[in-house]
CSV table of C-alpha atoms and ligand atoms in Angstrom, one decimal:
chain,number,residue,atom,x,y,z
A,17,MET,CA,0.0,0.1,0.1
A,18,LYS,CA,1.1,3.5,-0.9
A,19,LYS,CA,2.1,5.3,2.3
A,20,GLY,CA,4.5,7.9,1.2
A,21,LYS,CA,3.6,11.3,-0.8
A,22,PHE,CA,4.6,11.3,-4.4
A,23,ILE,CA,5.5,14.9,-6.0
A,24,VAL,CA,6.2,15.4,-9.7
A,25,LEU,CA,8.3,18.3,-11.0
A,26,GLU,CA,7.4,19.0,-14.7
A,27,GLY,CA,7.9,21.6,-17.4
A,28,PRO,CA,10.0,22.4,-20.6
A,29,ASP,CA,13.7,21.9,-20.6
A,30,ARG,CA,16.0,24.3,-18.9
A,31,CYS,CA,13.1,25.4,-16.6
A,32,GLY,CA,15.0,25.1,-13.6
A,33,LYS,CA,13.2,22.0,-12.0
A,34,SER,CA,16.3,20.3,-11.3
A,35,THR,CA,17.8,23.1,-9.3
A,36,GLN,CA,14.4,23.3,-7.5
A,37,ALA,CA,14.3,19.1,-6.9
A,38,LYS,CA,17.5,19.5,-5.1
A,39,MET,CA,16.4,22.2,-3.1
A,40,LEU,CA,13.1,20.4,-2.3
A,41,TYR,CA,15.2,17.3,-1.4
A,42,ASN,CA,17.5,19.1,0.7
A,43,GLN,CA,14.6,20.9,2.7
A,44,LEU,CA,12.7,17.6,3.1
A,45,VAL,CA,15.9,15.9,4.4
A,46,ALA,CA,16.4,18.7,7.0
A,47,ARG,CA,12.9,18.2,8.3
A,48,GLY,CA,13.8,14.4,9.0
A,49,LYS,CA,11.7,13.0,6.2
A,50,GLU,CA,13.1,9.9,4.1
A,51,VAL,CA,13.3,11.3,0.8
A,52,LEU,CA,14.0,9.7,-2.7
A,53,LEU,CA,14.8,12.0,-5.3
A,54,THR,CA,14.7,10.4,-8.9
A,55,ARG,CA,13.9,11.3,-12.7
A,56,GLU,CA,12.5,10.0,-15.8
A,57,PRO,CA,13.6,8.9,-18.2
A,58,GLY,CA,15.8,6.9,-15.8
A,59,GLY,CA,16.1,6.4,-12.2
A,60,THR,CA,17.3,2.6,-12.3
A,61,PRO,CA,20.0,1.1,-14.1
A,62,THR,CA,17.8,-0.1,-16.7
A,63,ALA,CA,15.9,2.9,-17.2
A,64,GLU,CA,18.9,4.9,-17.5
A,65,ARG,CA,20.2,2.7,-20.2
A,66,ILE,CA,17.1,3.5,-22.1
A,67,ARG,CA,17.6,7.0,-21.1
A,68,GLN,CA,21.0,7.2,-23.1
A,69,ILE,CA,19.1,5.7,-26.2
A,70,VAL,CA,16.2,7.9,-26.3
A,71,LEU,CA,18.5,11.2,-25.8
A,72,GLU,CA,21.4,10.6,-27.9
A,73,PRO,CA,21.7,13.5,-30.4
A,74,GLY,CA,21.7,12.3,-33.9
A,75,LEU,CA,20.0,8.9,-33.5
A,76,ASP,CA,17.3,7.8,-35.6
A,77,VAL,CA,14.5,7.4,-32.9
A,78,ARG,CA,10.8,7.5,-34.7
A,79,PRO,CA,8.0,9.0,-32.9
A,80,LEU,CA,6.4,5.8,-31.9
A,81,ALA,CA,9.4,4.2,-30.8
A,82,GLU,CA,10.2,7.2,-28.7
A,83,LEU,CA,7.1,6.9,-26.9
A,84,LEU,CA,7.7,3.5,-26.2
A,85,LEU,CA,11.1,3.8,-25.0
A,86,TYR,CA,9.8,6.5,-22.4
A,87,GLU,CA,7.0,4.3,-21.1
A,88,ALA,CA,9.5,1.2,-21.0
A,89,SER,CA,11.7,3.5,-18.8
A,90,ARG,CA,8.7,4.4,-16.9
A,91,ALA,CA,7.5,0.7,-16.3
A,92,GLN,CA,10.7,-0.3,-14.9
A,93,HIS,CA,11.4,2.9,-12.8
A,94,THR,CA,7.6,2.7,-11.6
A,95,GLN,CA,8.1,-1.0,-10.4
A,96,GLU,CA,11.6,-1.1,-9.4
A,97,LYS,CA,11.7,2.4,-7.4
A,98,LEU,CA,8.7,4.4,-7.2
A,99,LEU,CA,6.3,2.0,-5.8
A,100,PRO,CA,8.5,0.3,-2.9
A,101,ALA,CA,9.6,3.8,-2.0
A,102,LEU,CA,6.2,4.7,-1.6
A,103,GLU,CA,5.5,1.8,0.3
A,104,GLU,CA,8.0,2.2,2.6
A,105,GLY,CA,6.5,5.6,3.3
A,106,LYS,CA,9.3,7.6,1.6
A,107,THR,CA,8.4,11.0,0.1
A,108,VAL,CA,9.4,10.8,-3.4
A,109,ILE,CA,10.6,13.4,-5.8
A,110,CYS,CA,10.5,12.7,-9.4
A,111,GLU,CA,11.6,14.8,-12.3
A,112,ARG,CA,9.1,14.4,-14.8
A,113,TYR,CA,6.4,11.8,-15.0
A,114,THR,CA,3.2,10.8,-17.4
A,115,MET,CA,2.7,14.6,-17.9
A,116,SER,CA,6.0,15.2,-19.9
A,117,THR,CA,4.9,12.1,-22.5
A,118,CYS,CA,1.7,14.1,-23.1
A,119,ALA,CA,3.7,17.3,-23.4
A,120,TYR,CA,6.3,15.9,-25.6
A,121,GLN,CA,5.0,13.2,-27.5
A,122,GLY,CA,1.5,14.2,-27.3
A,123,TYR,CA,1.2,17.9,-28.0
A,124,GLY,CA,4.7,18.3,-29.4
A,125,ARG,CA,4.9,15.0,-31.8
A,126,GLY,CA,1.2,14.9,-32.4
A,127,ILE,CA,0.7,11.2,-31.2
A,128,PRO,CA,-2.9,10.9,-30.1
A,129,LEU,CA,-3.5,11.7,-26.3
A,130,GLU,CA,-5.8,8.7,-25.8
A,131,THR,CA,-3.2,6.5,-27.0
A,132,ILE,CA,-0.5,8.0,-24.5
A,133,GLY,CA,-3.2,8.0,-21.8
A,134,VAL,CA,-3.4,4.1,-22.2
A,135,LEU,CA,0.4,3.7,-22.1
A,136,ASN,CA,0.9,5.7,-19.3
A,137,GLN,CA,-1.8,3.9,-17.2
A,138,ILE,CA,-0.2,0.4,-17.9
A,139,ALA,CA,3.4,1.7,-17.5
A,140,THR,CA,2.3,3.3,-14.2
A,141,GLN,CA,0.1,0.7,-12.8
A,142,ASP,CA,-2.1,3.5,-12.2
A,143,LEU,CA,0.0,5.3,-9.9
A,144,LYS,CA,-0.7,9.1,-9.7
A,145,PRO,CA,1.3,12.1,-8.1
A,146,ASP,CA,0.1,13.7,-5.0
A,147,LEU,CA,1.3,17.1,-6.3
A,148,THR,CA,2.6,18.1,-9.8
A,149,LEU,CA,4.2,21.3,-9.9
A,150,VAL,CA,5.0,22.6,-13.6
A,151,PHE,CA,7.5,25.0,-14.1
A,152,LEU,CA,7.1,27.5,-17.1
A,153,MET,CA,9.1,30.1,-18.1
A,154,SER,CA,9.3,32.7,-21.0
A,155,ASP,CA,11.1,31.3,-24.2
A,156,LYS,CA,14.0,34.0,-24.0
A,157,TYR,CA,15.2,32.0,-21.1
A,158,PHE,CA,15.4,29.1,-22.7
A,159,THR,CA,17.6,30.6,-25.5
A,160,GLU,CA,19.7,32.4,-22.7
A,161,ARG,CA,20.2,29.5,-20.6
A,162,GLY,CA,21.0,26.9,-23.6
A,163,GLU,CA,24.2,29.2,-24.6
A,164,TYR,CA,26.1,27.3,-22.0
A,165,LEU,CA,24.2,24.0,-21.8
A,166,PHE,CA,24.6,20.9,-23.8
A,167,SER,CA,21.6,20.4,-26.0
A,168,ASP,CA,20.1,16.7,-26.0
A,169,ARG,CA,17.9,15.2,-28.9
A,170,LEU,CA,14.9,16.8,-27.4
A,171,GLU,CA,16.3,20.2,-26.7
A,172,GLN,CA,17.1,20.6,-30.4
A,173,GLU,CA,13.3,20.8,-31.5
A,174,ASP,CA,12.2,24.5,-32.5
A,175,LEU,CA,10.4,27.1,-31.0
A,176,ALA,CA,6.9,26.0,-32.5
A,177,PHE,CA,7.7,22.7,-30.8
A,178,ARG,CA,8.1,24.2,-27.3
A,179,GLN,CA,5.1,26.6,-28.0
A,180,LYS,CA,2.8,23.4,-28.5
A,181,MET,CA,4.3,21.9,-25.4
A,182,ARG,CA,3.8,25.0,-23.6
A,183,GLN,CA,0.1,25.0,-24.4
A,184,GLY,CA,-0.3,21.5,-23.7
A,185,TYR,CA,1.2,21.9,-20.2
A,186,LEU,CA,-1.3,24.9,-19.4
A,187,GLU,CA,-4.3,22.7,-20.6
A,188,MET,CA,-3.0,19.7,-18.5
A,189,ILE,CA,-2.8,22.0,-15.5
A,190,GLU,CA,-6.6,22.9,-15.9
A,191,ARG,CA,-7.6,19.1,-16.0
A,192,THR,CA,-4.9,17.5,-13.8
A,193,PRO,CA,-6.0,17.3,-9.8
A,194,ASN,CA,-3.4,18.7,-7.6
A,195,ALA,CA,-1.6,20.4,-10.5
A,196,TYR,CA,-0.1,23.8,-10.3
A,197,LEU,CA,1.7,26.2,-12.7
A,198,ILE,CA,5.2,27.6,-11.1
A,199,ASN,CA,6.2,30.9,-12.8
A,200,ALA,CA,9.7,29.9,-13.4
A,201,ASP,CA,10.7,33.5,-14.8
A,202,LYS,CA,11.2,34.3,-11.0
A,203,ASN,CA,14.3,34.1,-9.0
A,204,ILE,CA,15.3,30.7,-7.5
A,205,SER,CA,14.4,31.5,-3.9
A,206,ASP,CA,10.9,32.9,-4.6
A,207,ILE,CA,10.2,30.0,-6.8
A,208,GLN,CA,11.5,27.6,-3.6
A,209,ALA,CA,9.1,29.6,-1.3
A,210,ARG,CA,6.2,28.9,-3.8
A,211,VAL,CA,6.8,25.2,-3.9
A,212,LEU,CA,7.2,25.0,-0.1
A,213,GLN,CA,3.9,26.6,0.4
A,214,LEU,CA,2.2,24.1,-2.0
A,215,LEU,CA,3.6,21.3,-0.2
A,216,GLU,CA,2.1,23.1,3.3
A,217,GLU,CA,-1.3,23.3,1.3
A,218,HIS,CA,-1.1,19.6,0.5
A,219,ARG,CA,-0.1,18.8,4.1
A,220,ILE,CA,3.1,17.1,2.8
A,221,ILE,CA,5.1,19.2,5.1
A,222,ASP,CA,3.8,21.3,8.3
B,311,LIG,P1,15.6,16.1,-18.7
B,311,LIG,O1,16.6,16.5,-19.5
B,311,LIG,O2,14.6,17.0,-18.1
B,311,LIG,O3,16.0,15.0,-17.9
B,311,LIG,O4,14.7,15.2,-19.8
B,311,LIG,C1,14.9,14.6,-20.9
B,311,LIG,C2,14.5,14.9,-21.9
B,311,LIG,O5,13.2,13.7,-22.4
B,311,LIG,C3,13.6,16.1,-22.2
B,311,LIG,O6,13.7,16.8,-23.3
B,311,LIG,C4,12.2,15.8,-22.1
B,311,LIG,C5,12.0,14.5,-22.8
B,311,LIG,N1,11.0,13.5,-22.3
B,311,LIG,C6,9.9,13.3,-23.4
B,311,LIG,O7,10.1,13.5,-24.5
B,311,LIG,N2,9.2,12.4,-22.9
B,311,LIG,C7,8.9,11.7,-21.6
B,311,LIG,O8,7.9,11.1,-21.4
B,311,LIG,C8,10.0,12.3,-20.7
B,311,LIG,C9,10.0,11.8,-19.4
B,311,LIG,C10,10.9,13.1,-21.0
């Protein structure tokens, strides 16, 4: 039985969610919680191998294969790591989960959301986040932040792709229970304060 809380951090590339995930991890550990910080694609040895394939720049990965690779990573990660940690009562912080697949492969690549919904349900065994925080920033920050970052295969997609995804994230926030938009244009400590406030409101921390 799931005893722990499952927190998912979502958003486009370079939105600052990894920084916030680490800060949140430190905050929760400092409050005495047992915490697992993990990510998708990846999070287990097998899923990290799948991650290498799906993100390799220049590799020919067709949209359907791409979708199935993300779902394969998710199935492995959910069974091997997420469900056991939640059963042990740990608080789990996961960078990206099912919403990323809808945003990138659904809104971005145009694969029907119903198809993705079915695969997500199978891969997750119906595990749903208790809280989803979606970090969205203006596109100018994507370009600025990209100047000093390595680009993986998905980050090389163009502005139109990113705009479709952004719109997708906004629509999903509206229809997903316990999902919130976080303004990622703000400074790091303001963003962190908002994250902690939402955790309090959801009684994940006191
Ligand atoms: P990361 O760089 O944030 O770890 O994410 C890896 C890339 O994979 C990122 O560009 C988003 C993309 N992605 C998908 O396209 N579909 C998915 O289901 C997931 C989890 C990630």
